[in-house]
Structures are given as C-alpha cells and as structure tokens.
C-alpha cells in the first residue's frame, strides 16, 4: 500500500503535465494566430488568419477543461489552493477565452467583421498574457498554512518575475502561431510569418534565458533544487539542448522550410515543460505542499486512471483526425497576393 501511495501521485503528476503540454501546444498556436491578427495589415488578411483556425480552435481548448477536472480529482487540495491564489489572473484569462469564442461565432453572422476580428485578437492576447501571470505565480510559490490552505494576498501573483514569464509566454505563442501559419498560408502572407517567426524566436529565447538566469537567483527553493547533485547535470543539459533547438529552428526558417519550424518549436515547448517539471517535482503547490500531501485517496486515483485510460486515446484520435481532415493551405483571394 505504501508503494501505491507513492506511485499513484507520480502517475497523476505526469498525466497533468501531459494535459498541460497538449493544451499549451495546441491552443498555443490558436492564441498566437489571434495575437498575430492584431498586426495584420488589412481586414482580408485578418479574416484569413481566423479562417485557418475555423475547424480546430474549439477542440484544442478541451485539454484545458480536462486538465482542470483531473487536478480537481487527483489533487483536490492543490485545486482549491491554486485557484484561491490565482483567482484574479485565471478569471481574466477565462474572460479572454470567452471573448475569443464569442467573437469567432458572432463574426460568422455579422456584416461588420472588423470589430469581431479585432476582439478575437484582443481576447487571444488577454488569455495568453494572464496564463503567463498564472504560471509565474505558481513558479514563484504560493503562501499556505500548515494545512495547505492559501493565506497570501490577492496580488501575490503580480511580480516582475511573473511579468517576465507572461511576456515570454506571449512571445512563445506568437512563435508557434507563426510556424503554424507558415504551414497554412502561401505567398506574401507566408513570407510575413517567416519574418514574425524569426523575431519571435529571438524574443522567446531572450525571455527564456532571462528566466533561467534569474530564477535560481530570486527563489531560494529553486536554487537549492537546481544546484543539487545529480539533478544539476540534468538542468545544465536542458538549456544546452534549448540553444541547439533554437539554432536549428532559425536555420530552418532561413531555408524557408514549411513543416520543420513547427516541429522544432514543438520540441522547444516540450523541453521547456520537462525543465519546469524537474524544477517543480515533487511539489504540486510550490514550495511546500508535495503531490503526496495533496493527493486524493488511492481508490479515487485508480478509478480516474481507468476512466482517463479510455478518454485519452479517444481525444487524441479526434484531434489527429481533425487536423488530418482540415490539412492543407488556406487560399488567399485578396487582390495582389
């Protein structure tokens, strides 16, 4: 039984990490395309960017719902405490997601698409920015009492470090959104997003480098974790691999390759998640509450694993089938393109 109590929380920690990664990767390029639409030179291009998401964007957000439900079932203490600590940024994020959804649907039935195109971009930016604030707030640590309940203030999540995390995440979404649009567009619009991808690759790299350097300086718990042997060798390898992937990404963009930049960007996101996972583990509420303290009963976790074991293949199949059916380019019809 002791082995099961130790093993099940670890399994659910990995499952939650998988759900979060799939959400950030898939809905990340949705949000990135929405943010990029704000910089489009005209309404025809902005409409085209939204059309590229028309049949896939709502399915991508399913992973966020699934992750929230899994967190509630597997780690109910963490669910209550994290939502209490991050209530404000998460609510603003939800408002941004709702604004995106409303804008997308109303745009289809509106004669004046300009307003809804713009509000879709604004909603995307708001959602991305406050996701970054929430992530920065968790990484900074949450103040709890001996029972694991939140005892901090409503603005604890708002620090210069969380601002840096938020801005870097926005740039990361712009990067993956740009590489997605390279896949979906052609001509001058594709050339534009080769340029935005290069710019976003550099800004994301700079932001990630600043976070990597400042995190062990600012946070004592992260410093102790990062420089503890043998973990220090793993943490040293992750930035080196990150630099290599960014270099390969920039090379692929210079060569005007279409598929490879998206693959390299996805690998950069995956490497980032592995690094965050290594830093956070075994804490589910950094820096004090572990996954073992916050876990629900073994019977509940086993029941949920049985349910999730059926659900994950179905969702993955649906997503893969959806992308397969709606593969290919979005054709530009505007004059001069």
Coordinates of C-alpha atoms in Angstrom, one line a residue:
X1 CA 0.0 0.0 0.0
X2 CA 2.8 2.4 0.8
X3 CA 4.3 1.8 -2.7
X4 CA 0.9 2.5 -4.2
X5 CA 0.5 5.7 -2.2
X6 CA 3.9 6.8 -3.5
X7 CA 3.4 5.7 -7.1
X8 CA -0.1 7.0 -7.9
X9 CA 0.6 10.7 -7.2
X10 CA 3.6 10.4 -9.5
X11 CA 1.5 9.0 -12.3
X12 CA -1.0 11.8 -12.0
X13 CA 1.7 14.4 -11.9
X14 CA 2.9 13.1 -15.3
X15 CA -0.7 12.9 -16.6
X16 CA -1.4 16.5 -15.6
X17 CA 1.9 17.6 -17.2
X18 CA 0.8 15.8 -20.4
X19 CA -2.6 17.6 -20.4
X20 CA -1.0 21.0 -19.8
X21 CA 1.6 20.4 -22.5
X22 CA -1.0 19.4 -25.1
X23 CA -3.1 22.4 -24.2
X24 CA -0.2 24.9 -24.4
X25 CA 1.0 23.4 -27.7
X26 CA -2.4 23.1 -29.4
X27 CA -4.2 26.1 -28.1
X28 CA -0.9 28.0 -28.0
X29 CA -0.8 28.4 -31.8
X30 CA -4.5 29.4 -31.7
X31 CA -3.7 32.2 -29.3
X32 CA -0.6 33.0 -31.3
X33 CA -2.6 33.4 -34.5
X34 CA -5.1 35.5 -32.7
X35 CA -2.3 37.8 -31.4
X36 CA -0.7 38.0 -34.8
X37 CA -4.1 39.0 -36.3
X38 CA -3.8 42.3 -34.4
X39 CA -0.7 43.1 -36.5
X40 CA -2.3 42.2 -39.9
X41 CA -2.1 44.9 -42.5
X42 CA -5.8 44.7 -43.6
X43 CA -9.0 43.0 -42.7
X44 CA -8.7 40.4 -45.5
X45 CA -5.6 39.1 -44.0
X46 CA -7.0 39.2 -40.5
X47 CA -10.1 37.2 -41.7
X48 CA -7.8 34.7 -43.4
X49 CA -5.9 34.1 -40.2
X50 CA -9.2 33.4 -38.4
X51 CA -10.3 31.1 -41.2
X52 CA -7.2 29.0 -40.7
X53 CA -8.5 28.2 -37.2
X54 CA -12.1 27.7 -38.1
X55 CA -12.4 24.0 -37.6
X56 CA -9.9 23.2 -34.9
X57 CA -9.7 26.0 -32.3
X58 CA -12.5 24.8 -30.1
X59 CA -11.2 21.2 -29.9
X60 CA -7.8 22.5 -28.7
X61 CA -9.3 24.1 -25.6
X62 CA -10.7 20.7 -24.5
X63 CA -7.4 19.8 -23.0
X64 CA -7.6 22.8 -20.5
X65 CA -11.0 21.6 -19.3
X66 CA -9.7 18.0 -18.9
X67 CA -6.6 19.2 -17.0
X68 CA -8.8 21.3 -14.6
X69 CA -11.0 18.2 -13.9
X70 CA -8.1 15.9 -13.4
X71 CA -6.4 18.4 -11.0
X72 CA -9.7 18.5 -9.0
X73 CA -10.0 14.8 -8.8
X74 CA -6.3 13.8 -8.2
X75 CA -5.1 16.7 -6.1
X76 CA -8.2 18.4 -4.6
X77 CA -6.1 20.4 -2.1
X78 CA -4.0 21.8 -4.9
X79 CA -7.1 22.6 -6.9
X80 CA -8.6 24.7 -4.2
X81 CA -5.4 26.4 -3.1
X82 CA -4.1 27.3 -6.5
X83 CA -7.4 28.7 -7.7
X84 CA -7.6 30.7 -4.5
X85 CA -4.1 32.1 -5.0
X86 CA -4.6 32.8 -8.8
X87 CA -8.3 33.7 -8.8
X88 CA -7.8 37.1 -10.4
X89 CA -5.5 36.1 -13.3
X90 CA -7.4 32.9 -14.0
X91 CA -10.7 34.8 -14.2
X92 CA -9.2 37.4 -16.5
X93 CA -7.9 34.5 -18.6
X94 CA -11.4 33.0 -18.8
X95 CA -12.8 36.3 -19.9
X96 CA -10.2 36.4 -22.7
X97 CA -11.2 32.9 -23.8
X98 CA -14.9 33.8 -23.7
X99 CA -14.2 36.9 -25.7
X100 CA -12.4 34.8 -28.3
X101 CA -15.3 32.3 -28.5
X102 CA -18.0 34.9 -28.8
X103 CA -16.0 36.9 -31.4
X104 CA -15.4 33.8 -33.5
X105 CA -19.1 32.8 -33.5
X106 CA -20.6 36.3 -33.9
X107 CA -18.1 37.1 -36.7
X108 CA -19.7 34.3 -38.9
X109 CA -23.1 36.1 -38.8
X110 CA -22.0 39.7 -38.8
X111 CA -21.9 42.1 -41.7
X112 CA -19.2 44.1 -39.9
X113 CA -16.4 41.6 -39.3
X114 CA -13.8 44.2 -38.4
X115 CA -15.0 44.6 -34.8
X116 CA -15.1 40.8 -34.2
X117 CA -11.8 40.2 -35.8
X118 CA -10.2 42.8 -33.6
X119 CA -11.9 41.5 -30.4
X120 CA -10.8 37.9 -31.2
X121 CA -7.2 39.2 -31.3
X122 CA -7.6 41.1 -28.0
X123 CA -9.2 38.1 -26.3
X124 CA -6.2 36.0 -27.5
X125 CA -3.7 38.4 -26.1
X126 CA -5.5 38.7 -22.8
X127 CA -5.8 34.9 -22.4
X128 CA -2.1 34.4 -23.3
X129 CA -0.8 37.2 -21.0
X130 CA -2.7 36.0 -17.9
X131 CA -1.8 32.4 -18.5
X132 CA 1.7 33.6 -18.2
X133 CA 0.9 35.5 -15.0
X134 CA -0.7 32.4 -13.5
X135 CA 2.4 30.3 -14.4
X136 CA 4.7 32.9 -13.0
X137 CA 2.7 33.0 -9.8
X138 CA 2.9 29.2 -9.3
X139 CA 6.7 29.2 -10.0
X140 CA 7.2 32.0 -7.5
X141 CA 5.5 29.9 -4.8
X142 CA 2.2 30.1 -3.0
X143 CA 1.8 31.1 0.6
X144 CA 0.0 28.4 2.6
X145 CA -0.7 27.4 6.2
X146 CA 0.2 24.1 7.7
X147 CA -2.9 22.5 6.2
X148 CA -2.0 23.7 2.7
X149 CA -4.7 26.4 2.5
X150 CA -3.9 29.8 0.8
X151 CA -3.0 32.6 3.2
X152 CA -1.5 35.1 0.8
X153 CA -2.9 38.2 -0.8
X154 CA -4.9 38.7 -4.0
X155 CA -1.9 40.4 -5.8
X156 CA 0.8 37.9 -4.8
X157 CA 1.0 36.6 -8.4
X158 CA 1.9 40.0 -9.7
X159 CA 5.7 40.4 -9.6
X160 CA 8.4 41.4 -12.1
X161 CA 9.3 37.7 -12.4
X162 CA 5.7 36.8 -13.3
X163 CA 5.6 39.7 -15.8
X164 CA 8.7 38.4 -17.5
X165 CA 7.2 34.9 -17.6
X166 CA 3.9 36.3 -19.0
X167 CA 5.7 38.3 -21.8
X168 CA 7.9 35.3 -22.7
X169 CA 4.9 33.0 -22.9
X170 CA 3.1 35.5 -25.2
X171 CA 6.2 35.5 -27.5
X172 CA 6.3 31.7 -27.4
X173 CA 2.6 31.6 -28.5
X174 CA 3.5 34.1 -31.3
X175 CA 6.3 31.8 -32.4
X176 CA 4.2 28.7 -32.6
X177 CA 1.4 30.7 -34.2
X178 CA 3.8 31.9 -36.8
X179 CA 5.2 28.5 -37.6
X180 CA 1.6 27.2 -37.9
X181 CA 0.7 30.0 -40.3
X182 CA 3.8 29.0 -42.4
X183 CA 2.2 25.6 -42.8
X184 CA -1.3 27.1 -43.6
X185 CA -0.5 30.0 -45.9
X186 CA 1.5 30.8 -49.0
X187 CA 2.8 33.8 -51.0
X188 CA 3.4 37.1 -49.3
X189 CA 1.5 36.2 -46.2
X190 CA 3.7 33.2 -45.7
X191 CA 6.8 35.4 -46.2
X192 CA 5.4 37.7 -43.5
X193 CA 5.2 34.9 -41.0
X194 CA 8.7 33.6 -41.8
X195 CA 9.8 37.1 -40.5
X196 CA 7.5 37.1 -37.5
X197 CA 8.7 33.6 -36.6
X198 CA 12.3 34.7 -36.7
X199 CA 11.6 37.7 -34.5
X200 CA 9.5 35.7 -32.0
X201 CA 12.2 33.0 -31.9
X202 CA 14.8 35.6 -30.7
X203 CA 12.4 37.3 -28.2
X204 CA 11.3 34.0 -26.8
X205 CA 14.9 32.9 -26.5
X206 CA 15.9 36.1 -24.7
X207 CA 13.0 35.8 -22.3
X208 CA 13.7 32.2 -21.6
X209 CA 17.3 32.9 -21.0
X210 CA 16.4 35.7 -18.5
X211 CA 14.0 33.4 -16.7
X212 CA 16.7 30.6 -16.5
X213 CA 19.3 33.0 -15.1
X214 CA 17.1 34.9 -12.6
X215 CA 15.0 32.0 -11.2
X216 CA 17.8 30.5 -9.1
X217 CA 18.9 34.0 -8.0
X218 CA 15.5 35.1 -6.9
X219 CA 14.0 31.9 -5.5
X220 CA 15.9 30.0 -2.8
X221 CA 13.9 26.8 -3.2
X222 CA 14.7 26.7 -7.0
X223 CA 18.3 27.4 -6.3
X224 CA 18.6 24.5 -3.9
X225 CA 16.9 22.3 -6.4
X226 CA 18.9 23.4 -9.4
X227 CA 22.3 23.0 -7.8
X228 CA 21.7 19.7 -6.0
X229 CA 23.6 16.7 -7.4
X230 CA 22.9 14.8 -9.6
X231 CA 20.0 17.0 -10.8
X232 CA 22.4 19.8 -11.6
X233 CA 23.7 17.8 -14.6
X234 CA 20.2 17.4 -16.0
X235 CA 19.4 21.1 -15.6
X236 CA 22.6 22.0 -17.3
X237 CA 21.7 19.8 -20.3
X238 CA 18.3 21.3 -20.8
X239 CA 19.5 24.9 -21.6
X240 CA 22.2 23.5 -24.0
X241 CA 19.5 21.5 -25.8
X242 CA 17.3 24.6 -25.9
X243 CA 20.1 26.6 -27.5
X244 CA 20.6 23.9 -30.1
X245 CA 16.9 23.7 -31.0
X246 CA 16.6 27.5 -31.4
X247 CA 19.7 27.4 -33.7
X248 CA 18.1 24.6 -35.8
X249 CA 14.8 26.5 -35.8
X250 CA 16.4 29.7 -37.1
X251 CA 18.2 27.6 -39.8
X252 CA 15.0 26.0 -40.9
X253 CA 13.3 29.5 -41.2
X254 CA 16.3 30.8 -43.2
X255 CA 15.9 27.9 -45.6
X256 CA 12.2 28.6 -45.9
X257 CA 11.1 25.1 -44.8
X258 CA 7.4 24.8 -44.0
X259 CA 7.0 21.8 -41.7
X260 CA 10.3 21.6 -39.8
X261 CA 10.0 25.0 -38.0
X262 CA 6.7 23.9 -36.4
X263 CA 8.4 20.6 -35.3
X264 CA 11.3 22.4 -33.8
X265 CA 9.0 24.8 -32.0
X266 CA 7.0 21.9 -30.5
X267 CA 10.3 20.3 -29.3
X268 CA 11.3 23.6 -27.7
X269 CA 7.9 23.7 -25.8
X270 CA 8.4 20.1 -24.8
X271 CA 11.9 20.7 -23.5
X272 CA 10.6 23.7 -21.5
X273 CA 7.9 21.6 -19.9
X274 CA 10.4 18.9 -19.0
X275 CA 12.6 21.6 -17.3
X276 CA 9.6 23.0 -15.4
X277 CA 8.6 19.5 -14.3
X278 CA 12.0 18.8 -13.0
X279 CA 12.1 22.0 -11.0
X280 CA 8.6 21.6 -9.6
X281 CA 8.6 17.9 -8.7
X282 CA 7.5 16.7 -6.2
X283 CA 5.7 19.9 -5.3
X284 CA 2.2 20.5 -6.6
X285 CA 1.9 23.7 -4.6
X286 CA 5.4 25.2 -4.6
X287 CA 7.4 25.4 -2.4
X288 CA 5.8 23.5 0.5
X289 CA 3.0 21.0 -0.5
X290 CA 4.0 17.9 -2.3
X291 CA 2.0 15.6 -4.6
X292 CA 1.8 13.1 -1.8
X293 CA 0.3 15.5 0.7
X294 CA -2.2 16.9 -1.8
X295 CA -3.3 13.6 -3.4
X296 CA -6.8 12.2 -3.1
X297 CA -7.5 8.6 -1.9
X298 CA -5.8 5.7 -3.8
X299 CA -9.2 4.3 -4.8
X300 CA -10.2 7.7 -6.4
X301 CA -6.9 7.9 -8.3
X302 CA -7.2 4.3 -9.6
X303 CA -10.8 4.9 -10.7
X304 CA -9.8 8.1 -12.5
X305 CA -6.9 6.4 -14.2
X306 CA -9.3 3.7 -15.6
X307 CA -11.6 6.5 -16.9
X308 CA -8.7 8.5 -18.3
X309 CA -7.2 5.4 -19.9
X310 CA -10.3 5.3 -22.2
X311 CA -10.6 9.0 -22.7
X312 CA -7.1 10.0 -23.7
X313 CA -6.9 7.7 -26.9
X314 CA -10.3 8.9 -28.0
X315 CA -9.3 12.6 -27.6
X316 CA -6.0 12.0 -29.3
X317 CA -7.7 10.2 -32.2
X318 CA -10.3 13.0 -32.6
X319 CA -7.6 15.7 -32.6
X320 CA -5.4 13.8 -35.1
X321 CA -8.4 13.1 -37.3
X322 CA -9.5 16.7 -37.1
X323 CA -6.1 18.0 -38.2
X324 CA -5.9 15.4 -41.0
X325 CA -9.3 16.3 -42.4
X326 CA -8.6 20.0 -42.4
X327 CA -4.9 19.9 -43.5
X328 CA -3.6 21.9 -46.4
X329 CA -3.3 25.6 -47.3
X330 CA -5.8 28.4 -46.7
X331 CA -6.1 30.0 -50.1
X332 CA -5.7 33.8 -50.3
X333 CA -8.2 35.5 -52.6
X334 CA -7.4 39.2 -52.0
X335 CA -6.1 41.3 -54.9
X336 CA -2.4 41.4 -55.3
X337 CA -1.5 38.4 -53.1

